[in-house]
Amino acid sequence: MKIGLDTAPAALRGTYFQHLASVLARYAPEHEYIIGAEVNDDVDLYHGFRSSLPLSVHLRRVPSVMTVPNLNFLRYPHLYTFAERLFVLTLYRRALRRAGRVITVSAPAREELSERLNIDPSKIEVMVPLAVPAPRGNPSQAELEHVRRKYALPEHFILMIGTV
């Protein structure tokens, strides 16, 4: 089977789906995993992470799986313009209703998808995201100093990674 994978979200070294493809290839080598631009080729299954499906996948009615990490545009509407919320909501609804399976990260997110977007709960799976390997080795002092200057960081700081 030829499985197309999205290119998002970006991670430290490549993308989440590049890592997912390498893990899948190890455990299910009988399938071919295609990431990104090549997804427009004939694929048998598509796994997306964005709020929409690629046009070729949509038009060809390729079976799809969608991963939804959060619904922040609904939870925190004040952080988005009305047009942004409407646009993303329209794309998500269309893609999620079309998807054969939907993956999310928690039971509350599953309930939210079901209630707020009217997605059939029987097709929503809760799965912990696959961890992307951390870079190995420590950066040199010169690399640290370059980043500190570039972003005007103090000598000691706390970095928190998240979404809007």
Coordinates of C-alpha atoms in Angstrom, one line a residue, residues 15 18-19 21-23 36 43 59 62 64 76 79 83 85 97 104 107-108 122 129 142 154 163:
T15 CA 9.0 16.9 10.3
Q18 CA 9.3 12.0 8.5
H19 CA 9.9 10.5 11.9
A21 CA 7.4 7.3 8.3
S22 CA 10.8 6.0 9.6
V23 CA 9.1 4.2 12.5
G36 CA 4.9 15.9 1.2
V43 CA -1.6 7.0 -2.9
L59 CA -10.8 14.9 -5.6
V62 CA -8.5 8.7 -1.3
S64 CA -7.8 9.5 4.8
Y76 CA -9.6 30.9 22.2
L79 CA -6.8 35.1 19.4
A83 CA -12.3 35.3 9.0
R85 CA -11.9 31.1 12.5
R97 CA -16.2 14.5 7.9
T104 CA -6.6 13.3 18.6
A107 CA -10.4 12.1 25.6
P108 CA -11.5 15.7 26.2
S122 CA -16.9 6.2 16.7
P129 CA 1.7 11.6 19.8
A142 CA 29.7 29.7 20.1
P154 CA 19.5 36.8 28.9
T163 CA 0.8 26.9 20.2

